[in-house]
Amino acid sequence: MIKVLQKAIELRETENHKESNQILIELVKDYPKNASINYQCAWSFDLLGEEAKAVPFYEKAIELGLEENELQEAILGLGSTYRTLGEYEKSKLTLQKGLEAFPHNKAIQTFYSMTLYNLKEHSKAMKLLLRCLVETTSDEKIISYKRAIHFYSDKLDETW
């Protein structure tokens, strides 16, 4: 099983997404209770642009229990997939759970801000996104305004 899974991952890494997906579908049939295989299968459907098919595999992988790195990626993948399918409330709930478990994960924060935008929670989305920006950028010009950007991040509708 491990060699076959590695082959599927290698195929994905070389952008042979369809072939990788076919192998992963077969692996899920053979090992339906393997969380990591379900996660890899979900990811393979996302890469093919078949987000709706990815959802049950993400859900199953999370339910079965993943190790921390894969869990972070699966939560992000599921939340992002829900968002692209227009299921914004499901996206929000999923990404909120991700933020509770992994509060320092800037990728989850970024995708959560996109979901907030879709839910017309523009102020919250901008605050989070601006704070992610100033906490992660290496751009010297932005860094020089870090304090101001952070200060204004939750005051975008205020005037002085």
PDB file of C-alpha atoms in Angstrom:
ATOM      1  CA  MET A   1       0.000   0.000   0.000  1.00  0.00           C
ATOM      2  CA  ILE A   2       2.754   2.471   0.923  1.00  0.00           C
ATOM      3  CA  LYS A   3       4.549   2.006  -2.406  1.00  0.00           C
ATOM      4  CA  VAL A   4       1.331   2.506  -4.347  1.00  0.00           C
ATOM      5  CA  LEU A   5       0.508   5.630  -2.331  1.00  0.00           C
ATOM      6  CA  GLN A   6       4.011   6.976  -2.969  1.00  0.00           C
ATOM      7  CA  LYS A   7       3.524   6.337  -6.696  1.00  0.00           C
ATOM      8  CA  ALA A   8       0.262   8.315  -6.653  1.00  0.00           C
ATOM      9  CA  ILE A   9       1.964  11.206  -4.844  1.00  0.00           C
ATOM     10  CA  GLU A  10       4.881  11.161  -7.303  1.00  0.00           C
ATOM     11  CA  LEU A  11       2.411  11.279 -10.192  1.00  0.00           C
ATOM     12  CA  ARG A  12       0.691  14.276  -8.585  1.00  0.00           C
ATOM     13  CA  GLU A  13       4.031  16.024  -8.104  1.00  0.00           C
ATOM     14  CA  THR A  14       4.808  15.548 -11.808  1.00  0.00           C
ATOM     15  CA  GLU A  15       1.348  16.902 -12.693  1.00  0.00           C
ATOM     16  CA  ASN A  16      -0.071  13.572 -13.801  1.00  0.00           C
ATOM     17  CA  HIS A  17      -3.202  14.369 -11.835  1.00  0.00           C
ATOM     18  CA  LYS A  18      -5.662  12.067 -13.596  1.00  0.00           C
ATOM     19  CA  GLU A  19      -3.451   9.002 -13.245  1.00  0.00           C
ATOM     20  CA  SER A  20      -2.726   9.866  -9.610  1.00  0.00           C
ATOM     21  CA  ASN A  21      -6.443  10.245  -8.941  1.00  0.00           C
ATOM     22  CA  GLN A  22      -7.235   6.855 -10.488  1.00  0.00           C
ATOM     23  CA  ILE A  23      -4.677   5.146  -8.254  1.00  0.00           C
ATOM     24  CA  LEU A  24      -6.022   6.934  -5.178  1.00  0.00           C
ATOM     25  CA  ILE A  25      -9.611   5.970  -5.951  1.00  0.00           C
ATOM     26  CA  GLU A  26      -8.519   2.313  -6.027  1.00  0.00           C
ATOM     27  CA  LEU A  27      -6.570   2.736  -2.786  1.00  0.00           C
ATOM     28  CA  VAL A  28      -9.643   4.174  -1.047  1.00  0.00           C
ATOM     29  CA  LYS A  29     -11.642   1.153  -2.201  1.00  0.00           C
ATOM     30  CA  ASP A  30      -9.002  -1.170  -0.717  1.00  0.00           C
ATOM     31  CA  TYR A  31      -8.364   0.897   2.454  1.00  0.00           C
ATOM     32  CA  PRO A  32     -11.563   2.870   3.152  1.00  0.00           C
ATOM     33  CA  LYS A  33     -10.653   3.503   6.794  1.00  0.00           C
ATOM     34  CA  ASN A  34      -7.225   4.965   6.050  1.00  0.00           C
ATOM     35  CA  ALA A  35      -7.461   8.678   6.793  1.00  0.00           C
ATOM     36  CA  SER A  36      -4.346   9.642   4.858  1.00  0.00           C
ATOM     37  CA  ILE A  37      -5.474   7.861   1.697  1.00  0.00           C
ATOM     38  CA  ASN A  38      -8.878   9.571   1.915  1.00  0.00           C
ATOM     39  CA  TYR A  39      -7.122  12.922   2.298  1.00  0.00           C
ATOM     40  CA  GLN A  40      -4.835  12.278  -0.685  1.00  0.00           C
ATOM     41  CA  CYS A  41      -7.842  11.234  -2.761  1.00  0.00           C
ATOM     42  CA  ALA A  42      -9.708  14.425  -1.838  1.00  0.00           C
ATOM     43  CA  TRP A  43      -6.676  16.496  -2.801  1.00  0.00           C
ATOM     44  CA  SER A  44      -6.486  14.672  -6.141  1.00  0.00           C
ATOM     45  CA  PHE A  45     -10.088  15.587  -6.965  1.00  0.00           C
ATOM     46  CA  ASP A  46      -9.391  19.227  -6.073  1.00  0.00           C
ATOM     47  CA  LEU A  47      -6.466  19.267  -8.478  1.00  0.00           C
ATOM     48  CA  LEU A  48      -8.735  17.971 -11.226  1.00  0.00           C
ATOM     49  CA  GLY A  49     -11.212  20.784 -10.555  1.00  0.00           C
ATOM     50  CA  GLU A  50     -13.771  18.278  -9.279  1.00  0.00           C
ATOM     51  CA  GLU A  51     -14.346  19.908  -5.907  1.00  0.00           C
ATOM     52  CA  ALA A  52     -17.746  18.344  -5.244  1.00  0.00           C
ATOM     53  CA  LYS A  53     -16.173  14.886  -5.514  1.00  0.00           C
ATOM     54  CA  ALA A  54     -13.423  15.908  -3.080  1.00  0.00           C
ATOM     55  CA  VAL A  55     -15.786  16.808  -0.224  1.00  0.00           C
ATOM     56  CA  PRO A  56     -16.728  13.319   1.038  1.00  0.00           C
ATOM     57  CA  PHE A  57     -13.082  12.248   1.031  1.00  0.00           C
ATOM     58  CA  TYR A  58     -12.000  15.315   3.022  1.00  0.00           C
ATOM     59  CA  GLU A  59     -14.845  14.765   5.476  1.00  0.00           C
ATOM     60  CA  LYS A  60     -13.984  11.079   5.895  1.00  0.00           C
ATOM     61  CA  ALA A  61     -10.276  11.773   6.325  1.00  0.00           C
ATOM     62  CA  ILE A  62     -10.956  14.326   9.064  1.00  0.00           C
ATOM     63  CA  GLU A  63     -13.471  12.031  10.743  1.00  0.00           C
ATOM     64  CA  LEU A  64     -11.023   9.101  10.732  1.00  0.00           C
ATOM     65  CA  GLY A  65      -8.245  11.198  12.255  1.00  0.00           C
ATOM     66  CA  LEU A  66      -5.160  12.561  10.577  1.00  0.00           C
ATOM     67  CA  GLU A  67      -1.760  13.476  11.919  1.00  0.00           C
ATOM     68  CA  GLU A  68      -1.351  17.191  12.595  1.00  0.00           C
ATOM     69  CA  ASN A  69       0.179  18.340   9.289  1.00  0.00           C
ATOM     70  CA  GLU A  70      -2.304  16.465   7.147  1.00  0.00           C
ATOM     71  CA  LEU A  71      -5.170  17.568   9.399  1.00  0.00           C
ATOM     72  CA  GLN A  72      -4.290  21.232   8.889  1.00  0.00           C
ATOM     73  CA  GLU A  73      -4.151  20.728   5.125  1.00  0.00           C
ATOM     74  CA  ALA A  74      -7.375  18.698   5.047  1.00  0.00           C
ATOM     75  CA  ILE A  75      -9.269  21.342   7.036  1.00  0.00           C
ATOM     76  CA  LEU A  76      -7.931  24.020   4.719  1.00  0.00           C
ATOM     77  CA  GLY A  77      -8.790  21.934   1.664  1.00  0.00           C
ATOM     78  CA  LEU A  78     -12.324  21.189   2.857  1.00  0.00           C
ATOM     79  CA  GLY A  79     -12.996  24.776   3.907  1.00  0.00           C
ATOM     80  CA  SER A  80     -11.673  26.110   0.631  1.00  0.00           C
ATOM     81  CA  THR A  81     -13.629  23.536  -1.348  1.00  0.00           C
ATOM     82  CA  TYR A  82     -16.867  24.422   0.418  1.00  0.00           C
ATOM     83  CA  ARG A  83     -16.164  28.078  -0.419  1.00  0.00           C
ATOM     84  CA  THR A  84     -15.620  27.377  -4.111  1.00  0.00           C
ATOM     85  CA  LEU A  85     -18.889  25.426  -4.152  1.00  0.00           C
ATOM     86  CA  GLY A  86     -20.701  28.420  -2.660  1.00  0.00           C
ATOM     87  CA  GLU A  87     -21.310  26.669   0.655  1.00  0.00           C
ATOM     88  CA  TYR A  88     -20.044  29.651   2.624  1.00  0.00           C
ATOM     89  CA  GLU A  89     -21.484  28.769   6.028  1.00  0.00           C
ATOM     90  CA  LYS A  90     -19.959  25.279   5.884  1.00  0.00           C
ATOM     91  CA  SER A  91     -16.697  26.870   4.806  1.00  0.00           C
ATOM     92  CA  LYS A  92     -16.820  29.310   7.704  1.00  0.00           C
ATOM     93  CA  LEU A  93     -17.521  26.585  10.284  1.00  0.00           C
ATOM     94  CA  THR A  94     -14.794  24.327   8.921  1.00  0.00           C
ATOM     95  CA  LEU A  95     -12.177  27.057   8.809  1.00  0.00           C
ATOM     96  CA  GLN A  96     -13.172  28.311  12.277  1.00  0.00           C
ATOM     97  CA  LYS A  97     -12.501  24.823  13.626  1.00  0.00           C
ATOM     98  CA  GLY A  98      -9.166  24.953  11.856  1.00  0.00           C
ATOM     99  CA  LEU A  99      -8.350  28.294  13.459  1.00  0.00           C
ATOM    100  CA  GLU A 100      -9.286  26.967  16.888  1.00  0.00           C
ATOM    101  CA  ALA A 101      -6.983  23.982  16.461  1.00  0.00           C
ATOM    102  CA  PHE A 102      -4.218  25.827  14.588  1.00  0.00           C
ATOM    103  CA  PRO A 103      -4.460  29.527  15.496  1.00  0.00           C
ATOM    104  CA  HIS A 104      -1.116  30.437  13.931  1.00  0.00           C
ATOM    105  CA  ASN A 105      -1.796  28.872  10.515  1.00  0.00           C
ATOM    106  CA  LYS A 106      -1.742  31.878   8.183  1.00  0.00           C
ATOM    107  CA  ALA A 107      -3.052  29.873   5.218  1.00  0.00           C
ATOM    108  CA  ILE A 108      -6.193  28.916   7.142  1.00  0.00           C
ATOM    109  CA  GLN A 109      -6.564  32.555   8.220  1.00  0.00           C
ATOM    110  CA  THR A 110      -6.244  33.718   4.619  1.00  0.00           C
ATOM    111  CA  PHE A 111      -8.852  31.296   3.286  1.00  0.00           C
ATOM    112  CA  TYR A 112     -11.110  32.162   6.216  1.00  0.00           C
ATOM    113  CA  SER A 113     -10.863  35.835   5.234  1.00  0.00           C
ATOM    114  CA  MET A 114     -11.975  34.929   1.698  1.00  0.00           C
ATOM    115  CA  THR A 115     -14.995  33.124   3.137  1.00  0.00           C
ATOM    116  CA  LEU A 116     -15.798  36.126   5.328  1.00  0.00           C
ATOM    117  CA  TYR A 117     -15.688  38.271   2.197  1.00  0.00           C
ATOM    118  CA  ASN A 118     -18.165  35.944   0.481  1.00  0.00           C
ATOM    119  CA  LEU A 119     -20.440  36.240   3.512  1.00  0.00           C
ATOM    120  CA  LYS A 120     -20.299  40.046   3.206  1.00  0.00           C
ATOM    121  CA  GLU A 121     -18.300  40.296   6.442  1.00  0.00           C
ATOM    122  CA  HIS A 122     -15.904  42.660   4.724  1.00  0.00           C
ATOM    123  CA  SER A 123     -14.509  44.405   7.807  1.00  0.00           C
ATOM    124  CA  LYS A 124     -13.592  41.124   9.513  1.00  0.00           C
ATOM    125  CA  ALA A 125     -12.117  39.794   6.282  1.00  0.00           C
ATOM    126  CA  MET A 126      -9.937  42.850   5.729  1.00  0.00           C
ATOM    127  CA  LYS A 127      -8.787  42.962   9.352  1.00  0.00           C
ATOM    128  CA  LEU A 128      -7.652  39.356   9.234  1.00  0.00           C
ATOM    129  CA  LEU A 129      -6.050  39.661   5.822  1.00  0.00           C
ATOM    130  CA  LEU A 130      -4.184  42.853   6.689  1.00  0.00           C
ATOM    131  CA  ARG A 131      -2.867  41.304   9.885  1.00  0.00           C
ATOM    132  CA  CYS A 132      -1.729  38.221   7.989  1.00  0.00           C
ATOM    133  CA  LEU A 133       0.031  40.497   5.533  1.00  0.00           C
ATOM    134  CA  VAL A 134       1.965  42.484   8.119  1.00  0.00           C
ATOM    135  CA  GLU A 135       2.857  39.366  10.098  1.00  0.00           C
ATOM    136  CA  THR A 136       4.238  37.442   7.130  1.00  0.00           C
ATOM    137  CA  THR A 137       5.576  39.898   4.562  1.00  0.00           C
ATOM    138  CA  SER A 138       9.226  40.466   3.822  1.00  0.00           C
ATOM    139  CA  ASP A 139       8.486  43.543   1.721  1.00  0.00           C
ATOM    140  CA  GLU A 140      10.442  46.403   3.278  1.00  0.00           C
ATOM    141  CA  LYS A 141       7.936  49.073   2.279  1.00  0.00           C
ATOM    142  CA  ILE A 142       5.060  47.223   3.924  1.00  0.00           C
ATOM    143  CA  ILE A 143       7.198  46.450   6.985  1.00  0.00           C
ATOM    144  CA  SER A 144       7.927  50.154   7.383  1.00  0.00           C
ATOM    145  CA  TYR A 145       4.154  50.727   7.755  1.00  0.00           C
ATOM    146  CA  LYS A 146       3.491  47.630   9.862  1.00  0.00           C
ATOM    147  CA  ARG A 147       2.310  49.527  12.958  1.00  0.00           C
ATOM    148  CA  ALA A 148      -0.035  51.754  10.956  1.00  0.00           C
ATOM    149  CA  ILE A 149      -1.488  48.860   8.935  1.00  0.00           C
ATOM    150  CA  HIS A 150      -2.032  46.845  12.095  1.00  0.00           C
ATOM    151  CA  PHE A 151      -3.631  49.828  13.831  1.00  0.00           C
ATOM    152  CA  TYR A 152      -6.008  50.594  10.955  1.00  0.00           C
ATOM    153  CA  SER A 153      -6.844  46.934  10.219  1.00  0.00           C
ATOM    154  CA  ASP A 154      -9.954  47.055  12.418  1.00  0.00           C
ATOM    155  CA  LYS A 155     -10.754  50.733  11.847  1.00  0.00           C
ATOM    156  CA  LEU A 156     -11.285  50.821   8.096  1.00  0.00           C
ATOM    157  CA  ASP A 157     -14.679  52.478   8.373  1.00  0.00           C
ATOM    158  CA  GLU A 158     -13.556  55.146  10.829  1.00  0.00           C
ATOM    159  CA  THR A 159     -12.489  58.677   9.955  1.00  0.00           C
ATOM    160  CA  TRP A 160     -10.632  61.206  12.042  1.00  0.00           C
TER     161      TRP A 160
END
